[in-house]
Amino acid sequence: MKSCLIQILLLSLLHLTRHSPVMSQTSNPDSQGEWHQLHSSIGITAMHMQLLHDNKVVIFDRTDFGRSNISLPHHRCRNDTNDRALIIDCTAHSILYDVTDSSFRPLMIQTDIWCSSGSVIPNGTFIQTGGFNDGDRVMRMYTSCSNDDCDWTEFPNYLTQRRWYASNQILPDGRIIIVGGRRVFTYEFYPSVSTTFWLNLLRDTRDRYSENNLYPFLHLLPDGNLFIFANTRSILLDYTRNVVIREFPEIPDRVPRNYPSTGSSALLPLDENIGSPIKAEILICGGAPNGSFLQAARGNYQLAASSCGRIVVNDQNPSWEMETMPTARVMSDMLILPTGDIIIINGAQSGTAGYNNAFDPITSPFIYRPNQSQDRRFCVMSPSRTPRMYHSSAILIPDGRILVGGSNPQFNYQFVDVPFPTDLSLEAFSPSYLSDENTKIRPTILSLVTILQYGNSPFKVRFQVAEFASANQVSVRILAPSFSTHSYAMNQRMVVLRIISVEFDSSDTFALSVIGPSTAEIAPPGYYLLFVVHACIPSTGQWVKIG
């Protein structure tokens, strides 16, 4: 931990000089992670990303800025009289990236998908909702196929209201709730019932000039109710009755956390081994002080927030516990790692979201360890050479790396003569648990049941490890991949499953008897990555389906 504290002190000293991104390489990449560029260009900037259960990643950008840098196949072209930049466009604004071999191919998107939302339903189909202009009421589907020629299907006017900067959450019954949007104070569902439901929180938290309540943070709790955070306030919603059950205390520093102030949020891992009811704890980090958006428009970039807040929302009297990151941070992505730690990656130290509204990129990820004491939670990782600012994104992929792309603070694609050009590259960050020094204690899953049931039905997981530590250093975790955009990882959740026995098979092989998730409220039906974690080192994730 001493090395973590030294890193934080050094990073703080480096950040005393404004407008100078942290780009230097560290001397010990194994302990602080490593960066690898996968492609110098994928043809589009990765504004939105979703991992699917066939290890493909759907990536997409806007459609209304003109041509991208990748052509549609077979001489196809978009013909869109509503497009604000180019009516006939023969370039792609979405791609499909293959994690297995790092290849990619263009996909055809017709309507504008800018600043939209998404979820994967239980059968593995990616449901994408909303966007801008002619795409703001569109629902789109992408379903994987074996012949590798599958593509987007679009359903115009499917949504009851325009959903631009809305948020999605998969529900225990497999439906999706779609909440908010620009100057929209309602929620609705997929499949559609052609009805919207009013939500006072969204109206009441809209700042007059900068909003700060877009892309509200949604987290499904173990009791089936929905935690919603917008600006500085949060509620517990019973969406089945359209009733607000309770309002939580305002976050103490009153720093706005939603777009364009753009902090990030995660539901910390739900542990089936500890207590009943299961503790549901929300973490929110970063953001920008009130007035930052208007100041940035004048070229005055206010220092972002360095605070994080944690709240146990199912406590009898929940309250916020505040703490401080190593540096200020805005527009960062927050992802749950297989270990249950949180990575905070991408973003800037000053300004807000929006075109050219931020400065001082911060390229060093932070690892946040929620189960440590407050003074031991943060570690600073190796910096990337690439600033990832507005319109960047990040997701976890099965081998434990973080796939990182995007960054385009410009209204169009602009590669020269601007402080932060459009970035079309794709890279991966490997946390320290992937370093070679951990090879002997890294577990390898040999076999498991791929369809899990709710309740008390145990299933077997066999794994191999060269140097076994002890049974109490083994855990099994399932992780729902996120739809990531604008610093918010929608639908992301981890459940630590209950292990009832660890059996010795041979000198290096072990069999776990594991209980599946107890309810759909804890783990909604669908595809998850299952990890065995041994001595704090995770296996590669294996896909399982629940329900």
XYZ file of C-alpha atoms in Angstrom:
547
model
C 0.000 0.000 0.000
C 2.989 2.317 0.600
C 3.637 2.386 -3.156
C -0.002 3.459 -3.740
C 0.418 6.410 -1.372
C 3.655 7.431 -3.093
C 1.892 7.287 -6.486
C -0.942 9.494 -5.206
C 1.518 12.065 -3.819
C 3.509 12.166 -7.063
C 0.359 12.450 -9.169
C -0.899 15.315 -7.009
C 2.398 17.155 -7.509
C 2.250 16.628 -11.267
C -1.270 18.022 -11.384
C -0.222 21.320 -9.840
C 0.715 22.397 -13.387
C -2.516 23.048 -15.312
C -3.042 22.065 -18.936
C -0.358 19.360 -18.783
C -1.793 15.837 -19.170
C -0.078 13.071 -17.221
C 1.580 11.063 -19.980
C 4.872 9.799 -18.526
C 5.441 6.047 -18.334
C 5.828 4.458 -14.897
C 8.837 2.397 -13.905
C 6.905 -0.646 -12.731
C 4.148 -1.450 -15.241
C 3.412 -4.884 -13.726
C 2.195 -3.402 -10.436
C 0.406 -0.483 -12.048
C -1.045 -2.135 -15.148
C -0.109 -1.874 -18.804
C -1.558 -0.209 -21.898
C -1.618 -1.697 -25.399
C -2.920 -0.066 -28.552
C -5.174 -2.466 -30.476
C -5.924 -0.285 -33.514
C -4.741 3.176 -34.461
C -8.134 3.636 -36.145
C -11.406 1.724 -36.148
C -12.932 4.319 -38.483
C -15.275 5.860 -35.906
C -14.910 7.317 -32.458
C -16.195 4.972 -29.756
C -18.902 7.062 -28.086
C -21.013 4.024 -27.099
C -19.977 0.385 -26.446
C -21.739 -2.860 -25.478
C -20.155 -6.304 -25.039
C -22.312 -9.235 -26.210
C -22.217 -12.898 -25.175
C -20.446 -13.982 -28.389
C -17.460 -11.799 -27.410
C -18.356 -9.143 -29.955
C -18.613 -5.469 -29.046
C -21.107 -3.152 -30.720
C -19.553 0.308 -31.011
C -21.232 3.404 -32.442
C -20.993 7.164 -32.839
C -23.248 9.949 -34.153
C -24.542 9.947 -37.725
C -25.059 13.689 -38.217
C -21.552 15.116 -38.595
C -20.707 13.908 -42.122
C -18.459 11.065 -43.238
C -16.622 8.736 -40.888
C -13.327 7.044 -41.769
C -14.770 3.615 -42.627
C -16.972 2.772 -45.613
C -20.108 0.692 -45.606
C -19.674 -2.621 -47.469
C -21.156 -3.600 -50.828
C -21.554 0.026 -51.980
C -24.304 0.631 -49.434
C -25.222 4.197 -48.456
C -27.511 5.921 -45.994
C -30.130 8.090 -47.639
C -31.556 10.306 -44.916
C -33.300 13.540 -45.845
C -33.426 14.421 -42.148
C -29.659 14.281 -41.711
C -28.248 17.680 -40.797
C -24.866 17.181 -42.435
C -25.055 14.727 -45.332
C -28.187 13.278 -46.935
C -26.354 10.500 -48.791
C -23.606 8.984 -46.690
C -21.711 5.847 -47.724
C -19.691 5.566 -44.520
C -20.436 3.588 -41.364
C -21.180 5.059 -37.950
C -21.248 1.740 -36.129
C -18.872 -1.223 -36.092
C -18.742 -4.720 -34.615
C -15.455 -5.448 -32.859
C -14.393 -9.068 -32.236
C -12.580 -9.420 -28.905
C -11.216 -12.844 -29.875
C -9.103 -11.780 -32.850
C -9.292 -7.963 -32.578
C -10.940 -7.647 -35.994
C -13.868 -5.365 -36.795
C -16.424 -4.779 -39.514
C -18.819 -1.910 -40.305
C -22.503 -1.964 -39.392
C -25.320 0.005 -41.000
C -27.189 2.485 -38.814
C -29.876 4.653 -40.437
C -31.142 7.163 -37.873
C -29.132 9.341 -35.505
C -27.996 7.349 -32.498
C -26.184 10.228 -30.754
C -26.292 10.251 -26.926
C -28.617 7.259 -26.722
C -29.061 4.422 -24.239
C -29.168 0.631 -24.291
C -29.613 -2.713 -22.527
C -29.261 -6.397 -23.400
C -32.458 -8.397 -22.887
C -32.404 -11.999 -21.514
C -32.081 -13.699 -24.920
C -28.896 -11.725 -25.660
C -30.396 -9.214 -28.102
C -29.060 -5.691 -27.683
C -31.908 -3.163 -27.415
C -30.843 0.405 -28.148
C -33.159 3.328 -27.485
C -33.364 6.930 -28.588
C -30.844 9.398 -29.864
C -31.093 12.756 -31.583
C -33.112 14.308 -34.396
C -34.754 11.541 -36.459
C -33.474 8.928 -33.990
C -34.912 10.284 -30.757
C -37.956 7.957 -30.675
C -36.357 4.998 -32.468
C -35.800 1.583 -30.929
C -33.069 -0.509 -32.545
C -32.083 -4.160 -32.184
C -28.847 -5.980 -32.795
C -28.918 -9.779 -32.536
C -25.764 -11.849 -32.982
C -25.684 -14.488 -35.721
C -23.357 -17.297 -36.753
C -22.835 -16.236 -40.377
C -21.407 -12.838 -39.350
C -23.640 -10.751 -41.592
C -26.123 -9.627 -38.932
C -26.837 -5.940 -38.637
C -29.032 -3.341 -36.953
C -32.830 -3.450 -37.263
C -34.666 -0.177 -36.565
C -38.199 0.544 -35.381
C -39.135 4.210 -35.971
C -41.477 5.989 -33.540
C -41.381 3.055 -31.159
C -40.775 5.210 -28.087
C -43.577 7.309 -26.688
C -41.326 10.333 -26.051
C -37.969 11.547 -27.340
C -35.147 9.898 -25.437
C -31.955 11.915 -25.873
C -29.545 11.524 -22.905
C -31.881 8.985 -21.254
C -30.784 6.009 -19.118
C -31.804 2.336 -19.180
C -31.963 -0.461 -16.618
C -32.857 -4.112 -17.156
C -35.561 -5.285 -14.721
C -36.229 -8.622 -12.948
C -38.965 -9.562 -15.430
C -36.718 -8.889 -18.439
C -38.289 -5.556 -19.312
C -36.229 -2.376 -19.650
C -37.070 0.891 -17.930
C -36.050 3.994 -19.910
C -35.741 7.115 -17.769
C -35.497 10.780 -18.685
C -33.903 12.574 -21.580
C -33.377 16.220 -22.480
C -36.372 18.225 -21.168
C -38.287 14.947 -20.682
C -39.397 14.223 -17.111
C -40.927 10.780 -17.558
C -40.049 7.120 -17.883
C -41.390 4.320 -20.073
C -40.718 0.652 -20.749
C -39.556 -1.792 -23.368
C -41.568 -3.675 -24.561
C -43.612 -0.555 -25.094
C -47.027 -0.069 -23.515
C -47.446 3.330 -25.250
C -47.598 5.016 -21.856
C -45.225 7.299 -19.999
C -45.027 7.895 -16.257
C -44.243 11.261 -14.698
C -41.235 11.629 -12.388
C -40.986 14.836 -10.357
C -37.331 14.214 -9.553
C -36.321 14.855 -13.159
C -38.162 18.170 -13.348
C -37.007 19.311 -9.917
C -33.324 18.552 -10.517
C -32.994 20.352 -13.856
C -30.711 23.354 -13.507
C -31.972 26.258 -15.578
C -28.951 26.753 -17.841
C -26.925 23.557 -17.589
C -29.495 20.853 -16.759
C -27.137 18.526 -14.801
C -29.820 15.826 -14.588
C -29.265 14.046 -17.915
C -28.214 10.402 -18.068
C -29.601 9.874 -14.536
C -27.919 7.049 -12.614
C -30.173 3.984 -12.279
C -29.471 0.980 -10.065
C -31.829 -1.957 -9.516
C -31.784 -2.896 -5.836
C -32.132 -6.393 -4.300
C -35.692 -5.588 -3.183
C -36.694 -4.914 -6.812
C -37.038 -1.138 -6.448
C -35.037 1.365 -8.472
C -32.493 3.835 -7.108
C -32.423 6.983 -9.266
C -29.848 9.755 -8.839
C -30.077 13.065 -10.721
C -27.938 16.175 -10.176
C -27.432 15.999 -6.368
C -30.577 14.154 -5.284
C -31.795 10.573 -5.263
C -34.950 8.567 -4.685
C -36.170 5.000 -4.381
C -38.861 4.294 -6.975
C -41.401 1.478 -7.013
C -41.866 1.528 -10.794
C -44.580 -1.149 -10.645
C -46.882 1.316 -8.846
C -45.252 4.583 -9.969
C -44.654 5.493 -6.323
C -41.587 7.168 -4.806
C -40.934 5.147 -1.646
C -38.336 7.445 -0.144
C -36.032 10.353 -0.890
C -32.426 10.001 0.239
C -30.327 12.787 1.749
C -28.812 15.157 -0.791
C -25.144 14.413 -1.488
C -23.413 16.609 1.109
C -21.113 18.751 -1.061
C -24.009 19.483 -3.460
C -21.778 19.003 -6.494
C -23.839 18.012 -9.573
C -22.941 14.513 -10.751
C -24.932 14.023 -13.951
C -24.501 15.296 -17.488
C -22.969 17.724 -18.276
C -21.277 17.839 -14.866
C -20.744 14.121 -15.545
C -19.492 12.117 -12.649
C -19.980 8.362 -12.623
C -21.765 5.786 -10.500
C -21.705 2.080 -9.674
C -23.670 -0.324 -7.517
C -20.990 -2.063 -5.466
C -20.928 -5.887 -5.652
C -23.891 -7.638 -4.050
C -22.592 -10.419 -1.798
C -24.904 -13.398 -1.246
C -22.568 -14.623 1.540
C -23.020 -11.676 3.873
C -26.184 -10.822 5.749
C -29.834 -10.592 4.947
C -31.019 -8.436 3.408
C -28.044 -8.094 1.080
C -26.323 -4.751 1.512
C -26.916 -2.448 -1.464
C -24.308 0.302 -1.620
C -23.957 2.994 -4.289
C -20.681 4.731 -5.164
C -20.655 8.075 -7.022
C -17.367 9.793 -7.924
C -16.352 12.979 -9.690
C -18.422 15.659 -11.348
C -18.191 19.429 -11.729
C -19.232 22.303 -9.455
C -22.311 24.375 -10.163
C -21.732 26.897 -12.922
C -18.907 24.927 -14.565
C -20.793 24.440 -17.826
C -21.410 28.173 -18.317
C -17.855 29.011 -17.281
C -16.427 26.485 -19.766
C -18.388 28.131 -22.581
C -16.415 31.307 -21.751
C -13.108 29.423 -21.818
C -12.807 29.263 -18.034
C -12.343 25.639 -16.998
C -13.274 25.154 -13.347
C -11.511 22.460 -11.338
C -13.648 19.323 -11.309
C -14.815 17.544 -8.163
C -12.429 15.190 -6.384
C -15.071 13.804 -4.038
C -16.771 10.416 -3.950
C -19.892 9.547 -2.007
C -21.037 6.134 -0.766
C -24.477 5.357 0.583
C -25.997 2.073 1.805
C -29.448 2.616 0.380
C -31.184 -0.177 2.291
C -29.979 0.985 5.697
C -32.712 2.100 8.044
C -31.241 5.621 8.077
C -28.999 5.873 5.018
C -26.394 8.619 4.887
C -23.523 9.564 2.577
C -19.931 8.729 3.450
C -17.675 11.151 1.583
C -14.061 10.617 0.553
C -11.512 12.167 -1.789
C -9.929 10.833 -4.969
C -6.202 11.408 -5.641
C -7.165 14.220 -8.049
C -10.238 15.964 -9.376
C -12.006 14.095 -12.157
C -14.876 14.687 -14.612
C -16.133 12.508 -17.513
C -14.527 9.329 -16.164
C -15.869 5.805 -16.658
C -16.391 3.663 -13.562
C -16.309 -0.110 -14.084
C -16.484 -3.097 -11.751
C -13.439 -5.343 -12.135
C -13.631 -9.151 -11.722
C -12.043 -8.754 -8.283
C -14.897 -6.505 -7.127
C -12.650 -3.444 -7.161
C -13.646 -0.401 -9.220
C -11.579 1.175 -11.978
C -12.036 4.888 -12.708
C -10.669 5.632 -16.169
C -10.672 8.412 -18.828
C -11.704 12.009 -18.275
C -10.310 15.402 -17.334
C -9.406 17.422 -14.263
C -11.243 20.609 -15.212
C -14.341 21.728 -17.086
C -17.413 19.677 -17.981
C -18.814 17.496 -20.708
C -19.606 19.220 -23.990
C -17.701 20.348 -27.049
C -14.304 21.773 -26.003
C -15.632 22.239 -22.469
C -12.804 20.481 -20.627
C -9.046 20.703 -20.222
C -6.279 18.925 -18.300
C -6.880 15.319 -19.425
C -6.145 12.725 -16.781
C -4.778 9.563 -18.336
C -3.940 7.553 -15.195
C -6.711 5.183 -14.098
C -7.508 4.873 -10.412
C -8.268 1.541 -8.766
C -10.752 1.895 -5.913
C -10.871 -0.954 -3.405
C -14.204 -0.629 -1.602
C -13.450 -3.178 1.138
C -10.308 -1.408 2.382
C -10.275 1.285 5.039
C -10.902 4.751 3.637
C -7.214 5.746 3.663
C -6.238 2.627 1.676
C -8.865 2.574 -1.065
C -7.222 4.369 -4.009
C -4.251 3.301 -6.143
C -2.985 5.220 -9.177
C -2.242 3.140 -12.273
C 0.043 3.590 -15.280
C -1.024 6.421 -17.605
C -2.065 5.990 -21.208
C -0.425 8.083 -23.907
C -3.882 8.975 -25.260
C -6.157 11.565 -23.652
C -9.744 10.311 -23.524
C -12.038 13.284 -23.112
C -15.627 13.994 -24.131
C -17.307 11.144 -26.035
C -14.920 8.435 -24.874
C -16.011 5.128 -23.366
C -14.712 1.974 -21.681
C -15.971 -1.553 -20.974
C -14.660 -4.702 -19.301
C -13.999 -7.657 -21.627
C -13.864 -11.369 -20.656
C -10.112 -11.707 -20.149
C -10.179 -8.929 -17.540
C -8.797 -6.122 -19.694
C -10.536 -2.773 -20.093
C -11.380 -1.872 -23.689
C -11.013 1.892 -24.116
C -11.863 4.081 -27.100
C -13.308 7.330 -28.289
C -12.714 10.986 -27.438
C -14.052 13.686 -29.681
C -14.605 17.100 -28.089
C -15.129 18.512 -31.597
C -18.518 18.870 -33.250
C -17.195 17.131 -36.380
C -14.238 14.831 -36.957
C -11.222 17.119 -36.642
C -7.701 15.732 -36.458
C -5.476 18.835 -36.547
C -5.317 22.398 -35.215
C -7.330 21.690 -32.050
C -6.083 20.951 -28.509
C -7.832 17.573 -28.350
C -8.413 16.067 -31.806
C -10.926 13.404 -32.741
C -9.530 10.021 -31.703
C -10.440 6.871 -33.622
C -8.059 4.502 -31.833
C -8.879 1.533 -29.631
C -6.662 0.392 -26.789
C -6.751 -1.939 -23.828
C -5.641 -1.485 -20.257
C -4.459 -4.594 -18.406
C -4.815 -4.219 -14.620
C -2.028 -5.563 -12.451
C -3.880 -8.837 -11.795
C -2.997 -9.806 -15.389
C 0.772 -9.437 -14.867
C 3.006 -12.477 -15.382
C 4.008 -12.531 -11.711
C 0.507 -13.802 -10.907
C 0.574 -16.751 -13.318
C 0.960 -19.426 -10.644
C -2.018 -18.241 -8.604
C -4.260 -17.381 -11.557
C -7.174 -19.859 -11.767
C -8.291 -21.383 -15.049
C -11.904 -22.544 -15.328
C -12.019 -26.083 -16.741
C -15.763 -26.700 -16.753
C -19.013 -25.267 -15.476
C -22.745 -25.345 -16.042
C -23.635 -22.568 -18.487
C -27.306 -22.161 -17.531
C -27.925 -21.166 -13.929
C -31.153 -21.367 -11.987
C -32.463 -19.151 -9.240
C -32.769 -20.427 -5.697
C -30.917 -23.173 -3.922
C -29.868 -25.367 -6.854
C -26.074 -25.861 -6.612
C -23.881 -26.146 -9.688
C -20.262 -27.227 -10.160
C -17.298 -25.129 -11.274
C -13.983 -26.950 -11.817
C -10.821 -24.880 -11.962
C -7.094 -25.377 -12.055
C -4.395 -23.376 -10.298
C -0.687 -24.123 -9.940
C -0.299 -22.827 -6.377
C -3.457 -23.082 -4.294
C -3.668 -20.618 -1.396
C -6.716 -21.659 0.642
C -10.438 -22.243 0.294
C -11.261 -18.954 2.011
C -9.392 -17.112 -0.735
C -11.686 -18.422 -3.475
C -14.825 -16.667 -4.669
C -17.189 -16.992 -7.616
C -18.611 -13.820 -9.118
C -21.001 -13.074 -11.949
C -20.827 -9.759 -13.763
C -23.394 -8.232 -16.117
C -21.582 -6.334 -18.902
C -22.463 -2.687 -19.228
C -23.699 -0.414 -21.959
C -21.178 2.405 -21.577
C -21.502 5.968 -22.789
C -20.969 9.434 -21.333
C -19.217 8.077 -18.223
C -22.121 5.884 -17.156
C -22.051 2.071 -17.340
C -25.741 1.163 -17.571
C -26.931 -2.252 -16.280
C -23.546 -3.118 -14.799
C -23.781 -5.273 -11.661
C -21.774 -7.942 -9.869
C -23.087 -10.670 -7.584
C -20.750 -12.698 -5.356
C -22.266 -16.187 -5.289
C -22.409 -18.498 -2.291
C -19.878 -21.368 -2.284
C -20.995 -24.372 -0.230
C -17.905 -26.562 -0.735
C -14.405 -26.600 -2.210
C -13.258 -30.100 -3.171
C -9.736 -31.267 -4.005
C -9.711 -33.145 -7.340
C -5.992 -33.535 -8.021
C -2.724 -31.775 -7.294
C -3.827 -28.599 -9.044
C -7.539 -29.066 -9.801
C -10.474 -28.151 -7.577
C -14.251 -28.409 -7.760
C -16.552 -25.772 -6.335
C -20.171 -26.345 -5.423
C -21.882 -22.985 -5.904
C -25.410 -21.680 -5.367
C -26.895 -19.576 -8.151
C -28.324 -16.111 -7.484
C -31.255 -16.259 -5.119
C -33.664 -13.967 -6.999
C -34.129 -12.109 -10.277
C -34.083 -8.861 -8.298
C -30.488 -9.612 -7.325
C -29.483 -10.825 -10.796
C -31.991 -10.093 -13.596
C -32.218 -12.822 -16.247
C -29.689 -12.755 -19.056
C -26.040 -13.338 -19.871
C -23.272 -12.805 -17.321
C -19.525 -13.334 -17.181
C -18.595 -15.798 -14.418
C -15.177 -15.407 -12.793
C -13.363 -17.563 -10.270
C -11.168 -15.324 -8.121
C -8.295 -16.957 -6.229
C -6.002 -14.989 -3.926
C -7.321 -11.753 -5.473
C -6.461 -12.929 -9.010
C -9.376 -13.614 -11.408
C -9.771 -16.244 -14.080
C -10.867 -15.358 -17.567
C -14.615 -14.861 -17.527
C -16.897 -17.571 -18.919
C -20.384 -16.807 -20.217
C -23.354 -18.162 -18.295
C -27.049 -17.512 -18.743
C -29.398 -16.978 -15.813
C -33.089 -17.770 -15.943
